[in-house]
Each structure stands twice: as structure tokens, then as C-alpha cells.
Amino acid sequence: METKRLTPADASDAARVIRCGGLLGIPTETVYGLGANGLDPAAVGRIFTAKGRPQDNPLILHIPSADWLERFCEDIPPQAKTLADRFWPGPLTMILKRKAIVPGAATAGLDTVGMRCPDCAVTREIIALADVPVAAPSGNTSGRPSPTTAAAMLEDMDGKIQAIVDAGPCAVGVESPIVDLTVTPPRLLRPGGVTLEELEDALGEVAVDEAVRRLMAPGEHPKAPGMKYRHYAPKAPVTVVKGDPDETAGYIAARMGEASGVICFDEYRGYFRGHPVETIGPAADQAEQARRIFDALRAFDHLPVTDIWAQSPDDSGIGLAVTNRLNKAAGFHIIELG
Ligand code: AMP
Ligand code: MG
């Protein structure tokens, strides 16, 4: 099939793709998503096929405003309103109990559903015009880094989807945090643009799922099913080095091989002359690192590198999301200095 390139002016064409059961590349503030009618099991099934996504990995339902929650969720706790008032539209997904109208195909059979209202006006307009929630995971082939531009999504999805709406590069760059509100205290299943610190400020105590910081053993079942899969990975193996940036740069420079690639902060490019280098922004600018991390990981698939070394930010603020994606790309192959 030929994938149509749409612009934000084409919202009604895009809504028609959703209404007709097709697949649509949607921009959001986090990453580009692979959207379909979330109430139509056949349309939802096409998402899994296009991505090569395991059937037990549920999708997130995207809605244009918080007042749609009641159509699809029940037993909604007061924290959901607190979070929606503070952070929606925005990079935050809440896990709530689903109503029967939400097909098991979208939730991998779970009785809960992930709900999000994205901070992207054209996407909210498309969903409102389609008048159905849009189920969407990230728009990459399963296992690859998530796409933060329409061009990156087309690398994986050109010819597999009806259309994509190009609204420019994503402002946040890592997927939304996922907070499970069906448990007490609320539990962070995946870190993202709304930070753990902001969630604690809004909710009080927030538990952090173990899968955020460590590798799940075979047979272990994390609460966010997606967290058990190898993810975000470029073709070459990745080693993450944590610690003071001066030290991590020196450590990598001393150990890298002839054909190693490096992901580093802007200030450290000079340590790795003669090697393929992807910078992710200044060491102190974690928001920029979030915007660029997936592009950096993707870039190495076009370069002849044997392995990749990466400087890692610390875990504060959105750094927790950046380190989580890097660690997963590295299969949790992490070296901690100091
Ligand atoms: P993606 O945006 O591609 O990362 O996919 C959506 C993510 O949301 C996956 O990691 C899912 O495992 C997670 N997710 C979606 N629905 C639920 C749910 N009901 N409970 C827990 N995790 C969920
Ligand atoms: Mg994904």
C-alpha cells in the first residue's frame, strides 16, 4: 500500500483513516504513535501485525479530553482527576479499570486500560472527529527505538500504514510515563516526561516498579507487560557507563575498540575523534537528551559499528526516563563508576 503523507491541515482525512479501520501515524508530544480505532478489534489487530508486536503487550487509548474517561473506565479514583487537571493534555498515561466496551484485543486481555490525552492539538482534533478513542503504541517496529519524527516512523512503517500526519519533531522525545492507579500507593510502571518528582508532588507516595531500574528475570511478570521485552535496541550491542561525565568520557575513550560508536554529551565529542559519535545535548540539559536519545540510537543502524558506548545522565527528573530507555537498549549492560 502507498502511505499517504498528511499535514495538520488534513485532520478530517486522518480521522477517516481511523473511522475506516485503517492504520494512521499520529504525532504526539512524546513520540510518533501507530494509531487505530481502539474499539475495533480488527483494526487493533492490524497494529500488532504492522509492528510485529507480541500479543500480550497492551496498547494505550488516546482521548481528546479527560471527560471521555467515563466512557471507557470504571471505578475511577479521585487521583485520576488530580492528575488529569494537573498534567493533561500532556505526557502521562494512567492505568484504570476498563469498561466492557474496551475490547480485550486492545488491552491484551487485561481488565485494566492505559489512558492518555496527548498534548498535540491536531491529534486531539483527529480523535474528536473520529469520535472513537485511538489505540496507539509507539510507531516503531517492535524492539526498535521509538520514532520522534515522521521520517523515523516511515523507516519502519512506510507501505504498512494508510497515512501519517507530519507535525514536526516531538517536543518530549521519550514515551509517556505510565502510572497504575488501580493499586495503592499508585505505581510508576514506566518513567517519562511528567517526572516521578512531579507525580509525588501531586499524589504523595508513588511506588516505582522494579522493572524501571532492573532487568526482569525470565518467568518474572512486570506489571507493564511491555517492560519485559528487549526494547529500543540498535543492532550493535550497547554498554552504558554511569557516573561523573568527565570520568565516564575518559573511561570509554580508554576502552573503546577501533570500530566502536559513542553516544555522548556535547562537551565530550572531542574525546572520541575518528569514531562515529552521536551527541545527545549538553550534560546538564536532560530535556534535550530526552529529545535526542532515540534518534541517536537509530543513527547507529546506518553506521558500520561493532558496538556502542553511551554516557548516561543521572536519575533525577526526566533523567530517570532517559536512563531507563538507554539501559533497556543496552539490555541493562551498565558500568557504574565511582
Ligand atoms: P508503547 O507506547 O509502544 O510503549 O506501548 C504502550 C505501553 O503501555 C506498553 O509498555 C504497555 O505494556 C503499557 N500498557 C498499556 N496498557 C497497560 C495496562 N493496562 N497495564 C499495564 N501496562 C500497560
Ligand atoms: Mg513502544
Coordinates of C-alpha atoms and ligand atoms in Angstrom, one line a residue:
M1 CA 0.0 0.0 0.0
E2 CA 1.1 3.6 -0.5
T3 CA 1.4 5.5 2.7
K4 CA -0.1 9.0 2.3
R5 CA 1.8 11.9 3.8
L6 CA -0.6 14.2 5.6
T7 CA -0.2 17.6 7.3
P8 CA -2.0 19.0 10.3
A9 CA -4.4 20.7 7.8
D10 CA -5.6 17.2 6.8
A11 CA -7.3 16.2 10.1
S12 CA -10.5 15.1 8.5
D13 CA -8.7 12.8 6.1
A14 CA -6.8 11.4 9.0
A15 CA -9.9 10.9 11.0
R16 CA -11.4 9.0 8.1
V17 CA -8.5 6.5 8.1
I18 CA -9.3 5.8 11.8
R19 CA -13.1 5.5 11.1
C20 CA -12.4 3.1 8.3
G21 CA -10.4 0.7 10.4
G22 CA -7.0 1.8 8.9
L23 CA -3.6 2.5 10.5
L24 CA -2.5 6.1 11.0
G25 CA 0.8 7.5 12.0
I26 CA 0.0 10.2 14.7
P27 CA 2.2 12.9 16.1
T28 CA 2.3 13.4 19.8
E29 CA 4.5 15.4 22.1
T30 CA 6.3 12.2 23.3
V31 CA 6.9 10.0 20.2
Y32 CA 5.0 9.2 17.0
G33 CA 2.3 6.6 17.5
L34 CA 0.8 3.9 15.4
G35 CA -3.0 4.6 15.8
A36 CA -6.2 2.7 15.0
N37 CA -9.8 2.7 16.2
G38 CA -9.4 1.4 19.8
L39 CA -13.0 0.0 19.9
D40 CA -12.5 -2.2 16.7
P41 CA -10.7 -5.5 17.5
A42 CA -9.8 -6.0 13.8
A43 CA -8.2 -2.5 13.5
V44 CA -6.3 -3.1 16.7
G45 CA -5.1 -6.4 15.4
R46 CA -3.5 -4.6 12.4
I47 CA -1.4 -2.6 14.8
F48 CA 0.1 -5.8 16.3
T49 CA 0.8 -7.1 12.8
A50 CA 2.4 -3.9 11.4
K51 CA 4.7 -3.7 14.4
G52 CA 5.4 -7.4 14.9
R53 CA 4.3 -6.7 18.5
P54 CA 3.8 -9.6 20.9
Q55 CA 0.1 -10.2 21.6
D56 CA 0.5 -9.9 25.4
N57 CA 1.7 -6.3 25.2
P58 CA -1.3 -3.9 25.6
L59 CA -1.9 -0.6 23.9
I60 CA -2.7 2.9 25.3
L61 CA -6.0 4.5 24.4
H62 CA -5.7 8.2 23.4
I63 CA -8.6 10.6 24.1
P64 CA -9.1 14.3 23.3
S65 CA -10.2 15.3 26.8
A66 CA -10.5 14.0 30.3
D67 CA -14.3 13.9 30.1
W68 CA -14.0 10.8 27.8
L69 CA -12.6 8.8 30.7
E70 CA -16.0 7.7 32.0
R71 CA -17.0 6.2 28.6
F72 CA -14.2 3.7 28.9
C73 CA -13.2 3.3 32.5
E74 CA -14.9 2.5 35.8
D75 CA -14.1 2.8 39.5
I76 CA -12.2 5.9 38.6
P77 CA -10.3 7.0 41.7
P78 CA -10.0 10.7 42.7
Q79 CA -6.3 10.7 41.8
A80 CA -7.2 10.4 38.2
K81 CA -8.9 13.8 38.3
T82 CA -6.0 15.2 40.2
L83 CA -3.6 14.0 37.6
A84 CA -5.8 15.0 34.6
D85 CA -6.3 18.5 36.0
R86 CA -2.6 19.0 36.5
F87 CA -0.9 17.2 33.6
W88 CA -3.5 16.7 30.7
P89 CA -3.2 17.3 27.9
G90 CA 0.3 16.1 28.4
P91 CA 2.8 13.2 28.6
L92 CA 1.1 11.0 31.2
T93 CA -0.7 7.6 30.9
M94 CA -3.0 6.4 33.7
I95 CA -3.9 2.7 34.2
L96 CA -7.5 2.4 35.2
K97 CA -10.2 -0.3 35.3
R98 CA -11.7 -0.7 31.9
K99 CA -15.3 -0.9 30.9
A100 CA -16.6 -3.8 28.8
I101 CA -16.8 -1.5 25.7
V102 CA -13.0 -1.6 25.5
P103 CA -12.1 -4.8 23.6
G104 CA -9.6 -7.2 25.2
A105 CA -7.7 -7.0 21.9
A106 CA -6.5 -3.5 22.9
T107 CA -5.6 -4.4 26.5
A108 CA -4.0 -7.9 25.9
G109 CA -7.0 -9.3 27.8
L110 CA -6.3 -7.3 31.0
D111 CA -9.2 -5.8 32.9
T112 CA -7.3 -2.5 33.0
V113 CA -6.5 0.0 30.3
G114 CA -3.9 2.7 29.8
M115 CA -5.5 6.2 29.1
R116 CA -3.7 9.3 27.8
C117 CA -4.7 12.7 26.5
P118 CA -1.8 13.9 24.3
D119 CA -0.6 17.5 24.2
C120 CA -0.8 17.7 20.4
A121 CA -3.7 19.8 19.1
V122 CA -4.0 18.1 15.7
T123 CA -4.1 14.6 17.2
R124 CA -6.8 15.6 19.7
E125 CA -8.7 17.1 16.7
I126 CA -8.4 13.8 14.7
I127 CA -9.6 11.7 17.7
A128 CA -12.5 14.1 18.3
L129 CA -13.5 14.0 14.6
A130 CA -13.2 10.2 14.5
D131 CA -15.3 10.1 17.7
V132 CA -13.5 6.9 19.0
P133 CA -10.5 6.5 21.2
V134 CA -7.3 5.9 19.3
A135 CA -5.3 2.9 20.4
A136 CA -1.6 3.6 19.8
P137 CA 1.7 2.2 20.8
S138 CA 4.9 3.9 19.6
G139 CA 5.2 3.8 15.8
N140 CA 8.4 1.7 15.6
T141 CA 8.8 -2.0 14.6
S142 CA 8.7 -3.9 17.9
G143 CA 12.1 -3.8 19.6
R144 CA 13.5 -0.8 17.7
P145 CA 13.9 2.7 19.2
S146 CA 10.7 4.8 19.1
P147 CA 10.3 7.4 16.3
T148 CA 10.5 11.1 17.2
T149 CA 10.0 12.3 13.6
A150 CA 7.7 11.3 10.8
A151 CA 10.8 10.3 8.8
A152 CA 11.9 7.9 11.6
M153 CA 8.5 6.3 11.7
L154 CA 8.4 5.9 7.9
E155 CA 11.8 4.0 8.1
D156 CA 9.7 1.2 9.9
M157 CA 6.2 1.7 8.6
D158 CA 6.3 3.1 5.0
G159 CA 3.9 0.9 3.0
K160 CA 2.4 -0.7 6.1
I161 CA 0.1 2.1 7.1
Q162 CA -2.6 4.1 5.3
A163 CA -1.2 7.6 6.2
I164 CA 1.0 9.6 8.6
V165 CA 0.4 13.1 9.9
D166 CA 3.7 15.0 10.0
A167 CA 3.6 17.7 12.7
G168 CA 7.4 18.0 13.0
P169 CA 9.7 16.6 15.7
C170 CA 8.4 15.5 19.1
A171 CA 8.9 18.0 21.9
V172 CA 9.5 15.5 24.7
G173 CA 11.1 12.6 22.8
V174 CA 10.5 9.7 25.2
E175 CA 7.2 7.9 25.7
S176 CA 4.7 8.9 28.4
P177 CA 5.2 7.8 32.0
I178 CA 2.7 5.1 33.0
V179 CA 1.1 5.3 36.4
D180 CA -1.0 2.5 37.7
L181 CA -3.9 4.0 39.7
T182 CA -5.6 0.6 40.4
V183 CA -3.1 -0.1 43.2
T184 CA -2.3 1.7 46.5
P185 CA 0.0 3.6 46.5
P186 CA 0.0 4.5 42.8
R187 CA 2.8 2.8 41.0
L188 CA 5.1 4.1 38.3
L189 CA 5.5 1.4 35.6
R190 CA 7.5 3.5 33.1
P191 CA 9.2 6.9 33.7
G192 CA 8.7 9.7 31.2
G193 CA 8.0 13.4 30.6
V194 CA 5.9 14.0 33.7
T195 CA 8.6 13.1 36.2
L196 CA 8.5 11.0 39.3
E197 CA 9.1 14.1 41.4
E198 CA 6.0 15.8 39.8
L199 CA 3.9 12.8 40.4
E200 CA 4.9 12.6 44.0
D201 CA 4.0 16.3 44.4
A202 CA 0.5 15.6 43.0
L203 CA -0.2 12.2 44.6
G204 CA 2.0 11.9 47.7
E205 CA 3.7 8.4 47.9
V206 CA 4.4 6.8 44.5
A207 CA 5.9 3.3 44.2
V208 CA 8.4 2.7 41.4
D209 CA 8.1 -0.6 39.7
E210 CA 11.3 -2.7 39.9
A211 CA 11.2 -3.1 36.1
V212 CA 12.1 0.6 35.7
R213 CA 15.6 0.1 37.1
R214 CA 16.5 -3.5 36.6
L215 CA 16.2 -6.4 34.1
M216 CA 13.3 -8.8 34.8
A217 CA 14.4 -12.4 35.1
P218 CA 12.8 -15.0 32.7
G219 CA 9.5 -16.0 34.2
E220 CA 9.0 -12.7 36.1
H221 CA 5.9 -10.8 35.0
P222 CA 6.2 -7.0 35.3
K223 CA 3.0 -5.0 35.7
A224 CA 3.6 -3.1 32.4
P225 CA 3.9 -6.1 30.1
G226 CA 6.0 -4.1 27.6
M227 CA 8.8 -3.8 30.2
K228 CA 9.8 -7.4 29.8
Y229 CA 10.8 -7.2 26.2
R230 CA 14.2 -6.2 24.7
H231 CA 13.5 -2.7 23.6
Y232 CA 14.8 0.4 21.9
A233 CA 17.8 -1.5 20.7
P234 CA 20.0 -0.7 17.8
K235 CA 21.6 -3.6 16.0
A236 CA 25.0 -3.3 17.7
P237 CA 25.3 -4.1 21.4
V238 CA 25.3 -1.1 23.8
T239 CA 27.2 -0.5 27.0
V240 CA 26.0 2.2 29.3
V241 CA 28.5 4.0 31.6
K242 CA 27.2 5.9 34.6
G243 CA 29.0 8.4 36.8
D244 CA 30.6 11.9 36.6
P245 CA 30.7 12.8 32.9
D246 CA 34.4 13.6 32.9
E247 CA 35.1 10.1 34.3
T248 CA 32.7 8.3 32.0
A249 CA 34.2 10.0 28.9
G250 CA 37.7 9.1 30.0
Y251 CA 36.6 5.5 30.8
I252 CA 35.0 5.0 27.4
A253 CA 37.9 6.6 25.5
A254 CA 40.4 4.3 27.2
R255 CA 38.4 1.1 26.4
M256 CA 36.6 1.6 23.1
G257 CA 37.6 -0.6 20.1
E258 CA 38.6 0.6 16.7
A259 CA 35.0 0.4 15.3
S260 CA 33.1 1.4 18.4
G261 CA 30.5 4.1 18.2
V262 CA 29.8 6.5 21.1
I263 CA 26.7 8.3 22.4
C264 CA 28.0 11.3 24.5
F265 CA 27.1 14.7 25.8
D266 CA 28.0 17.6 23.5
E267 CA 31.0 18.7 25.6
Y268 CA 32.8 15.3 25.2
R269 CA 32.7 14.9 21.5
G270 CA 36.5 15.7 21.3
Y271 CA 37.3 12.6 23.4
F272 CA 36.2 10.3 20.6
R273 CA 37.8 11.7 17.4
G274 CA 37.8 9.3 14.5
H275 CA 34.8 7.4 15.8
P276 CA 31.2 7.6 14.9
V277 CA 29.7 9.8 17.6
E278 CA 26.1 10.8 18.3
T279 CA 25.7 13.6 20.7
I280 CA 22.5 14.0 22.8
G281 CA 22.9 17.6 24.1
P282 CA 24.8 19.3 26.9
A283 CA 25.5 17.2 30.1
A284 CA 23.3 19.5 32.1
D285 CA 20.3 19.5 29.7
Q286 CA 18.3 16.4 30.4
A287 CA 15.3 17.6 28.4
E288 CA 17.4 17.9 25.3
Q289 CA 18.9 14.4 26.0
A290 CA 15.3 13.0 26.1
R291 CA 14.5 14.6 22.7
R292 CA 17.6 13.1 21.1
I293 CA 18.2 9.7 22.6
F294 CA 16.1 7.7 20.2
D295 CA 17.5 9.4 17.2
A296 CA 21.0 8.7 18.4
L297 CA 20.2 5.0 18.9
R298 CA 18.6 4.8 15.4
A299 CA 21.5 6.6 13.7
F300 CA 23.9 3.7 14.5
D301 CA 21.8 1.3 12.4
H302 CA 23.1 3.2 9.4
L303 CA 26.8 3.1 10.5
P304 CA 29.3 0.2 10.5
V305 CA 29.9 0.0 14.2
T306 CA 30.8 -3.2 16.2
D307 CA 29.5 -1.9 19.5
I308 CA 28.2 1.3 21.1
W309 CA 29.3 3.0 24.3
A310 CA 27.0 5.5 26.0
Q311 CA 27.4 8.2 28.6
S312 CA 24.4 8.2 30.9
P313 CA 22.7 11.0 32.7
D314 CA 21.7 10.7 36.4
D315 CA 18.2 9.6 37.5
S316 CA 16.8 12.9 38.5
G317 CA 13.8 14.5 36.7
I318 CA 13.4 13.3 33.1
G319 CA 16.9 11.7 33.5
L320 CA 15.1 8.7 35.0
A321 CA 13.3 8.2 31.7
V322 CA 16.4 8.7 29.6
T323 CA 18.5 6.2 31.6
N324 CA 15.6 3.7 31.6
R325 CA 15.5 3.8 27.7
L326 CA 19.3 3.6 27.5
N327 CA 19.5 0.8 30.0
K328 CA 16.9 -1.2 28.1
A329 CA 18.7 -0.5 24.8
A330 CA 21.8 -2.0 26.5
G331 CA 19.9 -5.0 27.9
F332 CA 20.9 -3.5 31.3
H333 CA 24.6 -3.8 30.5
I334 CA 25.6 -1.0 32.8
I335 CA 29.0 0.0 34.2
E336 CA 28.8 2.3 37.3
L337 CA 31.9 4.4 38.1
G338 CA 32.7 5.9 41.4
Ligands
AMP1 P1 4.3 1.6 23.8 O1 3.7 3.0 23.7 O2 4.7 1.1 22.5 O3 5.5 1.5 24.7 O4 3.2 0.7 24.4 C1 2.4 1.0 25.5 C2 3.0 0.7 26.8 O5 1.9 0.8 27.8 C3 3.5 -0.7 26.9 O6 4.7 -0.7 27.7 C4 2.4 -1.5 27.7 O7 2.9 -2.6 28.4 C5 1.9 -0.4 28.6 N1 0.5 -0.6 29.0 C6 -0.6 -0.4 28.2 N2 -1.7 -0.8 28.9 C7 -1.4 -1.2 30.1 C8 -2.1 -1.8 31.2 N3 -3.4 -2.0 31.2 N4 -1.4 -2.2 32.3 C9 0.0 -2.0 32.3 N5 0.7 -1.5 31.3 C10 0.0 -1.1 30.2
MG2 MG 6.9 1.2 22.2

